[in-house]
mmCIF file of C-alpha atoms in Angstrom:
data_model
loop_
_atom_site.group_PDB
_atom_site.id
_atom_site.type_symbol
_atom_site.label_atom_id
_atom_site.label_comp_id
_atom_site.label_asym_id
_atom_site.label_seq_id
_atom_site.Cartn_x
_atom_site.Cartn_y
_atom_site.Cartn_z
ATOM 1 C CA UNK A 170 27.664 -171.816 -7.627
ATOM 2 C CA UNK A 171 24.719 -171.851 -9.878
ATOM 3 C CA UNK A 172 22.154 -174.567 -10.594
ATOM 4 C CA UNK A 173 21.951 -175.470 -14.275
ATOM 5 C CA UNK A 174 19.870 -178.628 -14.075
ATOM 6 C CA UNK A 175 18.000 -180.058 -10.977
ATOM 7 C CA UNK A 176 20.645 -181.609 -8.689
ATOM 8 C CA UNK A 177 23.578 -180.333 -10.671
ATOM 9 C CA UNK A 178 25.740 -177.495 -9.352
ATOM 10 C CA UNK A 179 28.073 -175.629 -11.773
ATOM 11 C CA UNK A 180 30.892 -173.228 -11.091
ATOM 12 C CA UNK A 181 31.705 -170.956 -13.983
ATOM 13 C CA UNK A 182 35.355 -170.285 -14.798
ATOM 14 C CA UNK A 183 34.826 -166.507 -14.914
ATOM 15 C CA UNK A 184 36.388 -166.272 -11.519
ATOM 16 C CA UNK A 185 38.897 -168.470 -9.774
ATOM 17 C CA UNK A 186 37.993 -172.107 -9.439
ATOM 18 C CA UNK A 187 37.586 -173.212 -5.831
ATOM 19 C CA UNK A 188 40.204 -175.842 -5.032
ATOM 20 C CA UNK A 189 37.924 -177.856 -2.725
ATOM 21 C CA UNK A 190 35.250 -177.989 -5.447
ATOM 22 C CA UNK A 191 37.853 -179.020 -8.019
ATOM 23 C CA UNK A 192 39.106 -181.792 -5.696
ATOM 24 C CA UNK A 193 35.551 -183.057 -5.249
ATOM 25 C CA UNK A 194 34.709 -183.035 -8.993
ATOM 26 C CA UNK A 195 38.013 -184.811 -9.891
ATOM 27 C CA UNK A 196 37.246 -187.247 -7.058
ATOM 28 C CA UNK A 197 34.295 -188.590 -9.188
ATOM 29 C CA UNK A 198 36.849 -190.038 -11.579
ATOM 30 C CA UNK A 199 37.885 -193.507 -10.479
ATOM 31 C CA UNK A 200 41.631 -194.179 -10.593
ATOM 32 C CA UNK A 201 43.919 -196.984 -9.599
ATOM 33 C CA UNK A 202 46.263 -196.593 -6.633
ATOM 34 C CA UNK A 203 50.028 -196.878 -7.139
ATOM 35 C CA UNK A 204 53.113 -196.549 -4.857
ATOM 36 C CA UNK A 205 55.950 -194.784 -6.667
ATOM 37 C CA UNK A 206 59.272 -196.017 -5.425
ATOM 38 C CA UNK A 207 62.692 -194.556 -6.282
ATOM 39 C CA UNK A 208 66.247 -194.437 -4.915
ATOM 40 C CA UNK A 209 68.405 -197.119 -3.528
ATOM 41 C CA UNK A 210 69.902 -198.426 -0.322
ATOM 42 C CA UNK A 211 69.180 -196.004 2.574
ATOM 43 C CA UNK A 212 67.880 -193.408 0.074
ATOM 44 C CA UNK A 213 65.111 -195.758 -1.225
ATOM 45 C CA UNK A 214 61.692 -194.243 -0.680
ATOM 46 C CA UNK A 215 58.104 -194.424 -1.854
ATOM 47 C CA UNK A 216 54.862 -192.488 -1.878
ATOM 48 C CA UNK A 217 51.211 -193.294 -2.662
ATOM 49 C CA UNK A 218 49.995 -191.734 -5.963
ATOM 50 C CA UNK A 219 46.853 -191.934 -7.943
ATOM 51 C CA UNK A 220 47.964 -189.465 -10.653
ATOM 52 C CA UNK A 221 49.410 -192.075 -13.017
ATOM 53 C CA UNK A 222 48.702 -192.581 -16.640
ATOM 54 C CA UNK A 223 50.110 -194.236 -19.725
ATOM 55 C CA UNK A 224 51.388 -191.688 -22.414
ATOM 56 C CA UNK A 225 52.656 -193.632 -25.329
ATOM 57 C CA UNK A 226 53.188 -197.254 -26.430
ATOM 58 C CA UNK A 227 55.917 -196.341 -28.949
ATOM 59 C CA UNK A 228 58.107 -195.269 -27.297
ATOM 60 C CA UNK A 229 56.764 -196.758 -23.946
ATOM 61 C CA UNK A 230 56.117 -193.697 -21.863
ATOM 62 C CA UNK A 231 54.213 -193.206 -18.621
ATOM 63 C CA UNK A 232 53.742 -190.369 -16.178
ATOM 64 C CA UNK A 233 52.816 -189.483 -12.714
ATOM 65 C CA UNK A 234 52.541 -186.214 -10.726
ATOM 66 C CA UNK A 235 53.958 -185.217 -7.479
ATOM 67 C CA UNK A 236 53.347 -182.118 -5.406
ATOM 68 C CA UNK A 237 56.445 -179.818 -5.551
ATOM 69 C CA UNK A 238 56.874 -180.154 -1.767
ATOM 70 C CA UNK A 239 56.786 -184.069 -1.923
ATOM 71 C CA UNK A 240 59.435 -185.874 -0.031
ATOM 72 C CA UNK A 241 59.951 -188.162 -3.123
ATOM 73 C CA UNK A 242 60.570 -185.351 -5.578
ATOM 74 C CA UNK A 243 64.331 -185.026 -4.976
ATOM 75 C CA UNK A 244 64.801 -188.809 -4.775
ATOM 76 C CA UNK A 245 63.262 -189.279 -8.252
ATOM 77 C CA UNK A 246 65.292 -186.380 -9.694
ATOM 78 C CA UNK A 247 68.570 -187.644 -8.143
ATOM 79 C CA UNK A 248 68.134 -191.279 -9.071
ATOM 80 C CA UNK A 249 66.786 -190.643 -12.584
ATOM 81 C CA UNK A 250 64.578 -193.660 -12.293
ATOM 82 C CA UNK A 251 61.289 -194.810 -10.568
ATOM 83 C CA UNK A 252 58.919 -197.687 -10.338
ATOM 84 C CA UNK A 253 55.209 -197.551 -10.609
ATOM 85 C CA UNK A 254 53.860 -200.299 -8.308
ATOM 86 C CA UNK A 255 50.093 -201.018 -9.025
ATOM 87 C CA UNK A 256 48.380 -202.074 -5.769
ATOM 88 C CA UNK A 257 45.820 -204.844 -5.234
ATOM 89 C CA UNK A 258 42.704 -204.232 -3.110
ATOM 90 C CA UNK A 259 44.181 -206.224 -0.203
ATOM 91 C CA UNK A 260 47.098 -203.792 -0.157
ATOM 92 C CA UNK A 261 45.140 -200.798 1.169
ATOM 93 C CA UNK A 262 47.141 -200.746 4.441
ATOM 94 C CA UNK A 263 50.313 -200.541 2.361
ATOM 95 C CA UNK A 264 48.939 -197.578 0.385
ATOM 96 C CA UNK A 265 48.108 -195.840 3.667
ATOM 97 C CA UNK A 266 51.584 -196.576 4.995
ATOM 98 C CA UNK A 267 53.016 -194.583 2.105
ATOM 99 C CA UNK A 268 50.395 -191.892 2.030
ATOM 100 C CA UNK A 269 51.487 -189.999 5.133
ATOM 101 C CA UNK A 270 53.898 -187.063 5.222
ATOM 102 C CA UNK A 271 56.646 -189.012 7.155
ATOM 103 C CA UNK A 272 56.123 -192.553 5.871
ATOM 104 C CA UNK A 273 58.391 -192.852 2.806
ATOM 105 C CA UNK A 274 60.816 -195.413 4.209
ATOM 106 C CA UNK A 275 60.862 -198.831 2.692
ATOM 107 C CA UNK A 276 62.176 -200.607 5.841
ATOM 108 C CA UNK A 277 59.972 -203.527 6.721
ATOM 109 C CA UNK A 278 58.328 -203.584 3.212
ATOM 110 C CA UNK A 279 59.100 -206.570 1.081
ATOM 111 C CA UNK A 280 60.817 -205.386 -2.012
ATOM 112 C CA UNK A 281 63.560 -206.119 -4.572
ATOM 113 C CA UNK A 282 65.305 -203.981 -7.167
ATOM 114 C CA UNK A 283 64.660 -203.574 -10.930
ATOM 115 C CA UNK A 284 67.385 -203.794 -13.506
ATOM 116 C CA UNK A 285 67.313 -199.934 -13.385
ATOM 117 C CA UNK A 286 68.224 -200.223 -9.739
ATOM 118 C CA UNK A 287 65.089 -198.843 -8.182
ATOM 119 C CA UNK A 288 62.883 -200.667 -5.667
ATOM 120 C CA UNK A 289 59.886 -202.791 -6.743
ATOM 121 C CA UNK A 290 57.275 -203.739 -4.083
ATOM 122 C CA UNK A 291 57.349 -207.592 -4.172
ATOM 123 C CA UNK A 292 53.563 -207.929 -3.404
ATOM 124 C CA UNK A 293 52.470 -205.429 -6.064
ATOM 125 C CA UNK A 294 49.867 -206.572 -8.649
ATOM 126 C CA UNK A 295 52.087 -205.259 -11.415
ATOM 127 C CA UNK A 296 54.942 -202.834 -11.858
ATOM 128 C CA UNK A 297 56.584 -200.653 -14.475
ATOM 129 C CA UNK A 298 60.194 -199.618 -13.855
ATOM 130 C CA UNK A 299 61.134 -196.415 -15.757
ATOM 131 C CA UNK A 300 64.030 -194.166 -16.583
ATOM 132 C CA UNK A 301 63.140 -190.510 -16.134
ATOM 133 C CA UNK A 302 63.089 -188.692 -19.472
ATOM 134 C CA UNK A 303 61.500 -185.423 -18.545
ATOM 135 C CA UNK A 304 60.089 -183.412 -15.623
ATOM 136 C CA UNK A 305 57.600 -180.709 -16.368
ATOM 137 C CA UNK A 306 56.374 -178.053 -14.010
ATOM 138 C CA UNK A 307 52.535 -178.041 -13.845
ATOM 139 C CA UNK A 308 51.232 -175.548 -11.211
ATOM 140 C CA UNK A 309 51.969 -176.885 -7.747
ATOM 141 C CA UNK A 310 53.031 -180.241 -9.207
ATOM 142 C CA UNK A 311 55.791 -181.693 -11.189
ATOM 143 C CA UNK A 312 54.901 -184.183 -13.959
ATOM 144 C CA UNK A 313 57.497 -186.938 -14.209
ATOM 145 C CA UNK A 314 57.617 -188.706 -17.635
ATOM 146 C CA UNK A 315 59.501 -192.036 -17.770
ATOM 147 C CA UNK A 316 60.474 -194.559 -20.366
ATOM 148 C CA UNK A 317 59.476 -198.140 -19.294
ATOM 149 C CA UNK A 318 62.599 -200.229 -19.145
ATOM 150 C CA UNK A 319 61.127 -203.312 -17.234
ATOM 151 C CA UNK A 320 57.700 -204.481 -16.332
ATOM 152 C CA UNK A 321 55.978 -207.292 -14.550
ATOM 153 C CA UNK A 322 52.594 -208.720 -13.540
ATOM 154 C CA UNK A 323 51.860 -210.906 -10.593
ATOM 155 C CA UNK A 324 50.802 -214.521 -11.365
ATOM 156 C CA UNK A 325 47.930 -214.392 -8.953
ATOM 157 C CA UNK A 326 44.378 -213.101 -9.464
ATOM 158 C CA UNK A 327 43.507 -210.091 -7.553
ATOM 159 C CA UNK A 328 41.274 -207.054 -7.683
ATOM 160 C CA UNK A 329 42.866 -203.602 -7.989
ATOM 161 C CA UNK A 330 42.896 -201.007 -5.287
ATOM 162 C CA UNK A 331 41.016 -197.982 -6.456
ATOM 163 C CA UNK A 332 40.589 -194.372 -5.376
ATOM 164 C CA UNK A 333 37.115 -192.779 -5.564
ATOM 165 C CA UNK A 334 35.439 -189.853 -3.896
ATOM 166 C CA UNK A 335 38.449 -189.326 -1.561
ATOM 167 C CA UNK A 336 38.750 -192.874 -0.355
ATOM 168 C CA UNK A 337 40.459 -196.127 -1.276
ATOM 169 C CA UNK A 338 39.193 -199.659 -1.369
ATOM 170 C CA UNK A 339 39.091 -202.756 -3.583
ATOM 171 C CA UNK A 340 37.147 -202.571 -6.858
ATOM 172 C CA UNK A 341 34.353 -204.555 -5.318
ATOM 173 C CA UNK A 342 34.117 -202.589 -2.073
ATOM 174 C CA UNK A 343 31.723 -199.638 -1.844
ATOM 175 C CA UNK A 344 33.603 -196.326 -1.647
ATOM 176 C CA UNK A 345 32.326 -193.850 0.965
ATOM 177 C CA UNK A 346 34.798 -190.960 0.584
ATOM 178 C CA UNK A 347 36.101 -190.929 4.240
ATOM 179 C CA UNK A 348 39.838 -191.029 3.869
ATOM 180 C CA UNK A 349 41.330 -188.270 1.785
ATOM 181 C CA UNK A 350 44.609 -189.196 0.140
ATOM 182 C CA UNK A 351 47.370 -186.735 -0.522
ATOM 183 C CA UNK A 352 51.139 -186.350 -0.598
ATOM 184 C CA UNK A 353 52.772 -183.186 0.631
#
């Protein structure tokens, strides 16, 4: 590490980038929190993800990333479809329920199925149900690109759940960086 300006540390790319430093820097970017759901029946599952983005409006494409060892990866690949469920600030416990390594099960979580046949979390702030169009390898992750087939927005007013500095909370809550989120 070198200091370039008072209070700013910089790591040059001449050598390998330290993964912990990269995670801390990327943690400075505020993202929303989603639960990706896929599969059906006893094979329905979900995981908490903040690596979501819109790709294109025409055609309507979105993407998210999953670690190659993610328990949801094979479910998405086998079903060929997934739902991006945008969580509200009040749904932080739900986000944590799907963030653990062994908590992909939808039992006990209020949900219904989209026209594509994949689960939609009934209490989500909004959702995008997508058909998988491509999966691209990207380092230790797979980038899943989907075409939006169905979408919906809750009629209630609510603040989004956000991820900042390694922690989750509502948009109005102060983020302290105490709860790292990851999916392996």
